[in-house]
Amino acid sequence: MENKPNISLINPFQPFAPLQPEMDQAIFRGRADLANRLILLPLFPEHKTTLVLSGPMRSGKTSFLNMLPSLLTENCLFIQLTPNTPYIIPDIYFQTIVEQAREQIKARYHLILPSLPSDHNPYQAGLRWLDGLNHRGNELQIVLLLDDFEKLPDLFVGGRFAFLDFLALLQKVVTQFENIHLLLSSEYTLEEMIETELAWLEYLPKFRQLYLELLSPVTAKNLLQQPVITFPEQLIDASFAESIAVKTGGHPYLLQLFGYVIVEFLNEQQQNYISPKDKIIMTERVLEMATPFFQQIMQKYTAFHTPLMQMAKNEIITTEFTAMQQRYLKRHWLLNEKNKLAIPLLQQWLIKNQSTNELTRLPTV
């Protein structure tokens, strides 16, 4: 019996958690242009707006925000305002945010930021602290980052009044502090948020909307074939990589998942080649592992079950499907510019599960 060679590839693909700055930068692809646009906008007074970055579920938004500081100049500081607790008590929140910022800035930039000033009003304390940073404008450009901002209205222990107080603070930052900029991010656009919460528009009326896009076919192919410099060349041949780029539509999560499955399969089988049969097995595994994600999509877009399924089967759409609805689904990466399903792998999954309860069953976490 022939012994198989002992093959163990390090798996560089990261489908299960956001990328982190300490990881190999090569795995982070296709976002340099967006990073440049994001950071150039605040540096000119005429562009002093709230920046809103939108990307759908599993779009790589958090990975992008995590990796963004490494793409920027040394004098641009990112301060994370996103709460790391399920609710917000203002005095604890500001104390935590400031201490985290001081630790991160000291570690990355070797700068010592001031502590939070004493004040019986936590919002005033936060504002005074930010004012101190603003006066360091000759040496620093500061971006305040608030991820998943759509969740804010429900997080404040003090209810709506506390939420509006926080919005008032953000408004002062945008209008009064020329060296501090605000970056909000969400899977929703600000326009969509305003439909359910007008306060966003009342307090932050001037904003610039930016979007995460699906990765280009070339970027997707290159990511699969050479995720990091040490990855074996031609392990994933060009034709297979191109076919995966098409199947996934350039969706970052699905690309990472496909790459992960390929490496795990090869390690499991102790082989350094991919046969035509292997490709079929790998695709089936990806479909199975992507099921919770696809279920989340179908739960989120319940109103579009019928047209999505009819498009998957290349049937005529029999329900009302307006141009506005189509634009909405394009923004959320479900339709392409030809009003076809943007992700063929989702189409394959829909057809496979059309006669089961998988479409509407809640995903297990």
CSV table of C-alpha atoms in Angstrom, one decimal:
chain,number,residue,atom,x,y,z
A,1,MET,CA,0.0,0.0,0.0
A,2,GLU,CA,1.5,3.3,-1.1
A,3,ASN,CA,2.0,5.9,1.6
A,4,LYS,CA,0.7,9.4,0.9
A,5,PRO,CA,3.1,12.2,1.5
A,6,ASN,CA,2.7,14.1,4.8
A,7,ILE,CA,1.1,17.3,3.6
A,8,SER,CA,-0.2,20.0,5.9
A,9,LEU,CA,-0.9,23.4,4.5
A,10,ILE,CA,-1.4,26.4,6.7
A,11,ASN,CA,-4.8,27.7,6.0
A,12,PRO,CA,-4.6,31.4,5.4
A,13,PHE,CA,-8.3,31.9,4.6
A,14,GLN,CA,-10.5,33.5,7.3
A,15,PRO,CA,-14.2,33.0,6.7
A,16,PHE,CA,-15.3,32.8,10.4
A,17,ALA,CA,-14.1,36.0,11.9
A,18,PRO,CA,-13.1,39.5,10.8
A,19,LEU,CA,-9.5,40.1,9.7
A,20,GLN,CA,-7.3,41.7,12.3
A,21,PRO,CA,-4.3,44.1,11.7
A,22,GLU,CA,-1.8,41.6,13.0
A,23,MET,CA,-2.7,39.2,10.2
A,24,ASP,CA,-0.9,39.0,6.9
A,25,GLN,CA,-1.9,42.1,5.0
A,26,ALA,CA,-1.9,40.1,1.7
A,27,ILE,CA,-5.2,38.4,2.7
A,28,PHE,CA,-6.9,41.8,2.7
A,29,ARG,CA,-7.7,42.6,-1.0
A,30,GLY,CA,-9.6,45.0,-3.2
A,31,ARG,CA,-10.3,47.8,-0.7
A,32,ALA,CA,-7.3,50.2,-1.3
A,33,ASP,CA,-9.3,52.5,-3.5
A,34,LEU,CA,-12.1,52.8,-1.0
A,35,ALA,CA,-9.6,53.4,1.8
A,36,ASN,CA,-8.1,56.2,-0.2
A,37,ARG,CA,-11.5,57.8,-0.9
A,38,LEU,CA,-12.4,57.5,2.8
A,39,ILE,CA,-9.4,59.2,4.1
A,40,LEU,CA,-9.0,61.9,1.5
A,41,LEU,CA,-12.5,63.3,2.0
A,42,PRO,CA,-12.1,64.5,5.6
A,43,LEU,CA,-8.8,66.2,5.0
A,44,PHE,CA,-10.3,69.2,3.2
A,45,PRO,CA,-12.7,71.6,5.0
A,46,GLU,CA,-15.1,71.7,2.1
A,47,HIS,CA,-15.6,68.0,2.6
A,48,LYS,CA,-16.4,68.2,6.3
A,49,THR,CA,-19.3,65.8,6.5
A,50,THR,CA,-20.3,62.7,8.3
A,51,LEU,CA,-19.0,59.7,6.3
A,52,VAL,CA,-21.3,56.7,6.1
A,53,LEU,CA,-19.9,53.4,4.9
A,54,SER,CA,-22.5,50.7,4.0
A,55,GLY,CA,-22.0,47.0,3.3
A,56,PRO,CA,-24.4,44.1,3.6
A,57,MET,CA,-24.1,41.1,5.9
A,58,ARG,CA,-20.8,39.3,5.7
A,59,SER,CA,-19.5,42.0,3.3
A,60,GLY,CA,-16.1,42.3,5.0
A,61,LYS,CA,-17.1,45.7,6.5
A,62,THR,CA,-15.7,45.0,10.0
A,63,SER,CA,-12.5,43.5,8.4
A,64,PHE,CA,-12.2,46.7,6.3
A,65,LEU,CA,-12.5,48.9,9.4
A,66,ASN,CA,-10.0,46.8,11.3
A,67,MET,CA,-7.5,46.9,8.6
A,68,LEU,CA,-8.1,50.6,7.6
A,69,PRO,CA,-5.6,52.1,10.1
A,70,SER,CA,-2.8,50.1,8.6
A,71,LEU,CA,-3.5,51.7,5.2
A,72,LEU,CA,-3.3,55.3,6.4
A,73,THR,CA,-0.7,57.8,7.2
A,74,GLU,CA,0.8,57.9,10.7
A,75,ASN,CA,-0.8,61.2,11.6
A,76,CYS,CA,-4.4,59.9,11.1
A,77,LEU,CA,-5.8,58.3,14.3
A,78,PHE,CA,-8.8,56.1,14.4
A,79,ILE,CA,-10.8,56.1,17.7
A,80,GLN,CA,-13.4,53.4,18.2
A,81,LEU,CA,-16.7,54.6,19.5
A,82,THR,CA,-18.5,51.3,19.0
A,83,PRO,CA,-19.8,50.0,22.3
A,84,ASN,CA,-18.5,46.5,23.4
A,85,THR,CA,-21.5,45.9,25.8
A,86,PRO,CA,-25.1,45.1,25.0
A,87,TYR,CA,-26.2,48.4,26.5
A,88,ILE,CA,-24.8,51.9,27.1
A,89,ILE,CA,-24.5,53.6,30.4
A,90,PRO,CA,-23.1,57.0,29.4
A,91,ASP,CA,-20.6,57.6,32.2
A,92,ILE,CA,-19.2,54.0,31.9
A,93,TYR,CA,-19.3,54.2,28.1
A,94,PHE,CA,-17.2,57.3,27.8
A,95,GLN,CA,-14.7,56.1,30.4
A,96,THR,CA,-14.3,52.8,28.6
A,97,ILE,CA,-14.0,54.4,25.2
A,98,VAL,CA,-11.3,56.9,26.4
A,99,GLU,CA,-9.2,54.3,28.1
A,100,GLN,CA,-9.4,51.9,25.1
A,101,ALA,CA,-8.4,54.8,22.8
A,102,ARG,CA,-5.4,55.7,25.1
A,103,GLU,CA,-4.1,52.2,25.2
A,104,GLN,CA,-4.5,51.6,21.4
A,105,ILE,CA,-3.0,55.0,20.4
A,106,LYS,CA,-0.1,54.5,22.8
A,107,ALA,CA,0.6,51.0,21.5
A,108,ARG,CA,0.3,52.0,17.8
A,109,TYR,CA,1.5,55.6,17.6
A,110,HIS,CA,3.5,56.0,20.9
A,111,LEU,CA,1.3,59.0,21.8
A,112,ILE,CA,-0.1,59.7,25.2
A,113,LEU,CA,-3.7,61.0,25.0
A,114,PRO,CA,-5.3,62.7,28.0
A,115,SER,CA,-7.6,61.0,30.5
A,116,LEU,CA,-11.4,61.7,30.5
A,117,PRO,CA,-12.0,65.0,32.4
A,118,SER,CA,-14.1,65.0,35.5
A,119,ASP,CA,-17.7,66.2,35.0
A,120,HIS,CA,-21.0,65.3,36.5
A,121,ASN,CA,-22.4,65.2,32.9
A,122,PRO,CA,-20.8,62.4,31.0
A,123,TYR,CA,-21.6,64.0,27.6
A,124,GLN,CA,-19.8,67.2,28.6
A,125,ALA,CA,-16.9,65.1,29.8
A,126,GLY,CA,-16.7,63.4,26.5
A,127,LEU,CA,-17.1,66.7,24.6
A,128,ARG,CA,-14.2,68.3,26.6
A,129,TRP,CA,-12.0,65.3,25.9
A,130,LEU,CA,-12.7,65.5,22.2
A,131,ASP,CA,-12.1,69.3,22.3
A,132,GLY,CA,-8.7,68.6,23.7
A,133,LEU,CA,-7.9,66.3,20.8
A,134,ASN,CA,-9.2,68.8,18.3
A,135,HIS,CA,-6.7,71.3,19.5
A,136,ARG,CA,-3.9,68.9,18.5
A,137,GLY,CA,-4.9,69.4,14.9
A,138,ASN,CA,-1.5,70.5,13.7
A,139,GLU,CA,-0.1,67.1,14.4
A,140,LEU,CA,-3.2,64.8,14.1
A,141,GLN,CA,-6.2,64.1,12.0
A,142,ILE,CA,-8.7,62.1,14.1
A,143,VAL,CA,-11.5,59.9,12.8
A,144,LEU,CA,-14.2,58.7,15.2
A,145,LEU,CA,-15.5,55.3,14.1
A,146,LEU,CA,-19.0,54.0,15.1
A,147,ASP,CA,-19.7,50.6,13.6
A,148,ASP,CA,-23.2,49.1,13.5
A,149,PHE,CA,-24.6,52.5,14.3
A,150,GLU,CA,-28.2,51.4,13.4
A,151,LYS,CA,-28.3,49.6,16.8
A,152,LEU,CA,-27.7,52.8,18.8
A,153,PRO,CA,-31.3,53.8,19.5
A,154,ASP,CA,-32.0,50.6,21.4
A,155,LEU,CA,-28.7,50.5,23.4
A,156,PHE,CA,-29.0,53.5,25.8
A,157,VAL,CA,-30.2,52.7,29.3
A,158,GLY,CA,-31.6,56.2,29.5
A,159,GLY,CA,-33.8,55.5,26.5
A,160,ARG,CA,-34.5,57.9,23.7
A,161,PHE,CA,-33.4,61.1,25.5
A,162,ALA,CA,-30.0,59.6,26.2
A,163,PHE,CA,-29.8,58.5,22.5
A,164,LEU,CA,-30.6,62.1,21.4
A,165,ASP,CA,-28.1,63.5,23.8
A,166,PHE,CA,-25.5,61.3,22.2
A,167,LEU,CA,-26.5,62.5,18.7
A,168,ALA,CA,-26.2,66.1,19.9
A,169,LEU,CA,-22.6,65.3,20.9
A,170,LEU,CA,-21.9,63.8,17.5
A,171,GLN,CA,-23.4,66.9,15.8
A,172,LYS,CA,-21.1,69.2,17.8
A,173,VAL,CA,-18.1,67.1,16.7
A,174,VAL,CA,-19.1,67.4,13.1
A,175,THR,CA,-19.9,71.1,13.1
A,176,GLN,CA,-17.4,72.5,15.6
A,177,PHE,CA,-14.3,70.4,15.6
A,178,GLU,CA,-12.5,70.9,12.3
A,179,ASN,CA,-9.8,68.2,13.0
A,180,ILE,CA,-12.1,65.5,14.1
A,181,HIS,CA,-14.2,63.5,11.6
A,182,LEU,CA,-17.0,61.0,12.0
A,183,LEU,CA,-17.3,57.7,10.2
A,184,LEU,CA,-20.5,55.7,10.7
A,185,SER,CA,-20.8,52.2,9.3
A,186,SER,CA,-23.7,49.8,8.9
A,187,GLU,CA,-25.2,47.1,6.7
A,188,TYR,CA,-27.8,49.7,6.0
A,189,THR,CA,-27.5,53.0,4.1
A,190,LEU,CA,-28.2,56.2,6.0
A,191,GLU,CA,-31.1,56.8,3.7
A,192,GLU,CA,-32.6,53.4,4.8
A,193,MET,CA,-31.9,54.3,8.5
A,194,ILE,CA,-33.7,57.7,8.1
A,195,GLU,CA,-36.9,55.8,7.1
A,196,THR,CA,-37.2,54.4,10.6
A,197,GLU,CA,-35.3,57.1,12.6
A,198,LEU,CA,-35.6,60.7,11.5
A,199,ALA,CA,-33.2,61.9,14.2
A,200,TRP,CA,-30.2,60.8,12.1
A,201,LEU,CA,-31.2,63.4,9.5
A,202,GLU,CA,-32.0,66.0,12.0
A,203,TYR,CA,-28.7,65.8,13.8
A,204,LEU,CA,-26.4,64.8,10.9
A,205,PRO,CA,-28.0,66.4,7.9
A,206,LYS,CA,-24.8,66.6,5.8
A,207,PHE,CA,-23.3,63.2,5.0
A,208,ARG,CA,-21.3,61.4,2.3
A,209,GLN,CA,-22.5,57.9,1.5
A,210,LEU,CA,-19.8,55.3,0.5
A,211,TYR,CA,-20.4,51.6,-0.4
A,212,LEU,CA,-18.5,48.4,-0.1
A,213,GLU,CA,-18.7,46.6,-3.4
A,214,LEU,CA,-18.3,43.0,-4.4
A,215,LEU,CA,-14.7,42.1,-5.3
A,216,SER,CA,-13.8,42.2,-9.0
A,217,PRO,CA,-13.2,38.9,-10.8
A,218,VAL,CA,-9.5,39.6,-11.1
A,219,THR,CA,-9.2,40.5,-7.4
A,220,ALA,CA,-11.2,37.4,-6.4
A,221,LYS,CA,-9.0,35.1,-8.6
A,222,ASN,CA,-5.8,36.5,-7.3
A,223,LEU,CA,-7.0,36.2,-3.7
A,224,LEU,CA,-7.8,32.5,-4.2
A,225,GLN,CA,-4.5,31.7,-6.0
A,226,GLN,CA,-2.2,33.7,-3.8
A,227,PRO,CA,-3.9,34.7,-0.5
A,228,VAL,CA,-0.4,35.1,1.1
A,229,ILE,CA,3.0,35.0,-0.5
A,230,THR,CA,3.9,31.6,1.0
A,231,PHE,CA,0.8,29.9,-0.5
A,232,PRO,CA,1.8,27.2,-3.1
A,233,GLU,CA,1.7,28.6,-6.6
A,234,GLN,CA,-0.9,27.0,-8.9
A,235,LEU,CA,-2.3,24.8,-6.1
A,236,ILE,CA,-5.6,26.4,-7.1
A,237,ASP,CA,-5.4,26.5,-10.9
A,238,ALA,CA,-6.5,29.6,-12.8
A,239,SER,CA,-9.6,28.0,-14.4
A,240,PHE,CA,-10.9,26.8,-11.0
A,241,ALA,CA,-10.1,30.1,-9.3
A,242,GLU,CA,-12.0,31.9,-12.1
A,243,SER,CA,-15.0,29.6,-11.8
A,244,ILE,CA,-15.1,30.3,-8.0
A,245,ALA,CA,-14.9,34.0,-8.6
A,246,VAL,CA,-18.0,33.6,-10.9
A,247,LYS,CA,-19.9,31.3,-8.5
A,248,THR,CA,-19.4,33.6,-5.5
A,249,GLY,CA,-20.0,36.8,-7.5
A,250,GLY,CA,-16.9,38.2,-5.7
A,251,HIS,CA,-18.6,38.0,-2.3
A,252,PRO,CA,-15.7,38.3,0.3
A,253,TYR,CA,-17.2,35.8,2.8
A,254,LEU,CA,-17.9,33.2,0.2
A,255,LEU,CA,-14.5,33.6,-1.4
A,256,GLN,CA,-12.8,33.1,2.0
A,257,LEU,CA,-15.1,30.1,2.7
A,258,PHE,CA,-14.3,28.5,-0.6
A,259,GLY,CA,-10.6,29.0,-0.1
A,260,TYR,CA,-10.8,27.6,3.5
A,261,VAL,CA,-12.7,24.5,2.3
A,262,ILE,CA,-10.1,23.8,-0.4
A,263,VAL,CA,-7.2,23.9,2.0
A,264,GLU,CA,-9.0,21.9,4.6
A,265,PHE,CA,-10.0,19.2,2.0
A,266,LEU,CA,-6.4,18.9,0.7
A,267,ASN,CA,-5.1,18.5,4.2
A,268,GLU,CA,-7.7,16.0,5.0
A,269,GLN,CA,-7.0,14.0,1.9
A,270,GLN,CA,-3.2,14.5,2.2
A,271,GLN,CA,-2.8,15.6,-1.4
A,272,ASN,CA,-1.4,18.6,-3.3
A,273,TYR,CA,-3.6,18.5,-6.3
A,274,ILE,CA,-7.3,19.1,-7.1
A,275,SER,CA,-9.2,16.6,-9.3
A,276,PRO,CA,-12.4,17.4,-11.2
A,277,LYS,CA,-14.2,15.2,-8.7
A,278,ASP,CA,-12.6,17.1,-5.8
A,279,LYS,CA,-14.0,20.4,-7.2
A,280,ILE,CA,-17.5,19.0,-7.0
A,281,ILE,CA,-17.1,17.8,-3.5
A,282,MET,CA,-15.6,21.1,-2.4
A,283,THR,CA,-18.5,23.0,-3.9
A,284,GLU,CA,-21.0,20.8,-2.1
A,285,ARG,CA,-19.2,21.5,1.2
A,286,VAL,CA,-19.2,25.2,0.6
A,287,LEU,CA,-23.0,25.1,-0.1
A,288,GLU,CA,-23.5,23.2,3.2
A,289,MET,CA,-21.3,25.5,5.2
A,290,ALA,CA,-22.8,28.6,3.7
A,291,THR,CA,-26.4,27.4,4.5
A,292,PRO,CA,-26.6,29.5,7.8
A,293,PHE,CA,-25.6,32.6,5.8
A,294,PHE,CA,-28.1,31.9,3.0
A,295,GLN,CA,-30.8,31.3,5.6
A,296,GLN,CA,-30.0,34.7,7.2
A,297,ILE,CA,-30.4,36.3,3.8
A,298,MET,CA,-33.8,34.6,3.3
A,299,GLN,CA,-34.9,35.6,6.8
A,300,LYS,CA,-33.8,39.2,6.2
A,301,TYR,CA,-35.4,39.5,2.8
A,302,THR,CA,-38.6,37.6,3.4
A,303,ALA,CA,-40.6,40.0,1.3
A,304,PHE,CA,-38.6,39.0,-1.7
A,305,HIS,CA,-38.8,35.2,-1.5
A,306,THR,CA,-41.0,34.8,-4.5
A,307,PRO,CA,-39.1,37.0,-7.0
A,308,LEU,CA,-35.7,35.6,-5.8
A,309,MET,CA,-36.8,32.1,-6.2
A,310,GLN,CA,-38.4,32.8,-9.6
A,311,MET,CA,-35.1,34.5,-10.7
A,312,ALA,CA,-33.2,31.5,-9.4
A,313,LYS,CA,-35.2,29.2,-11.7
A,314,ASN,CA,-35.1,31.7,-14.6
A,315,GLU,CA,-38.9,32.1,-14.5
A,316,ILE,CA,-41.0,35.1,-15.2
A,317,ILE,CA,-41.6,37.2,-12.1
A,318,THR,CA,-45.3,37.1,-11.2
A,319,THR,CA,-45.3,39.5,-8.2
A,320,GLU,CA,-44.9,43.2,-8.1
A,321,PHE,CA,-41.2,44.0,-8.3
A,322,THR,CA,-40.6,47.7,-8.5
A,323,ALA,CA,-37.5,49.6,-9.7
A,324,MET,CA,-37.1,50.8,-6.1
A,325,GLN,CA,-37.1,47.3,-4.8
A,326,GLN,CA,-34.6,46.3,-7.4
A,327,ARG,CA,-32.2,49.1,-6.4
A,328,TYR,CA,-32.6,48.1,-2.8
A,329,LEU,CA,-31.5,44.5,-3.6
A,330,LYS,CA,-28.6,45.8,-5.7
A,331,ARG,CA,-27.3,47.8,-2.8
A,332,HIS,CA,-27.5,44.6,-0.7
A,333,TRP,CA,-25.6,42.5,-3.3
A,334,LEU,CA,-28.5,40.3,-4.3
A,335,LEU,CA,-29.0,41.6,-7.8
A,336,ASN,CA,-26.5,42.7,-10.4
A,337,GLU,CA,-26.8,45.5,-12.9
A,338,LYS,CA,-28.7,43.2,-15.3
A,339,ASN,CA,-31.3,42.5,-12.5
A,340,LYS,CA,-30.1,38.9,-12.2
A,341,LEU,CA,-29.0,37.2,-9.1
A,342,ALA,CA,-25.6,38.5,-8.3
A,343,ILE,CA,-24.3,35.4,-6.5
A,344,PRO,CA,-24.7,32.1,-8.6
A,345,LEU,CA,-23.9,30.1,-5.5
A,346,LEU,CA,-27.0,31.5,-3.8
A,347,GLN,CA,-29.0,30.6,-6.9
A,348,GLN,CA,-27.7,27.1,-6.7
A,349,TRP,CA,-28.6,26.9,-3.0
A,350,LEU,CA,-32.1,28.2,-3.6
A,351,ILE,CA,-32.8,25.6,-6.3
A,352,LYS,CA,-31.4,22.8,-4.2
A,353,ASN,CA,-33.5,23.8,-1.2
A,354,GLN,CA,-36.7,25.0,-2.9
A,355,SER,CA,-38.7,21.9,-1.8
A,356,THR,CA,-37.4,21.8,1.8
A,357,ASN,CA,-37.8,23.9,4.9
A,358,GLU,CA,-34.2,25.2,4.6
A,359,LEU,CA,-35.3,28.5,3.0
A,360,THR,CA,-37.3,29.7,6.0
A,361,ARG,CA,-35.7,27.8,8.9
A,362,LEU,CA,-33.8,30.0,11.3
A,363,PRO,CA,-30.1,29.4,11.0
A,364,THR,CA,-28.4,27.7,14.0
A,365,VAL,CA,-25.7,29.8,15.6
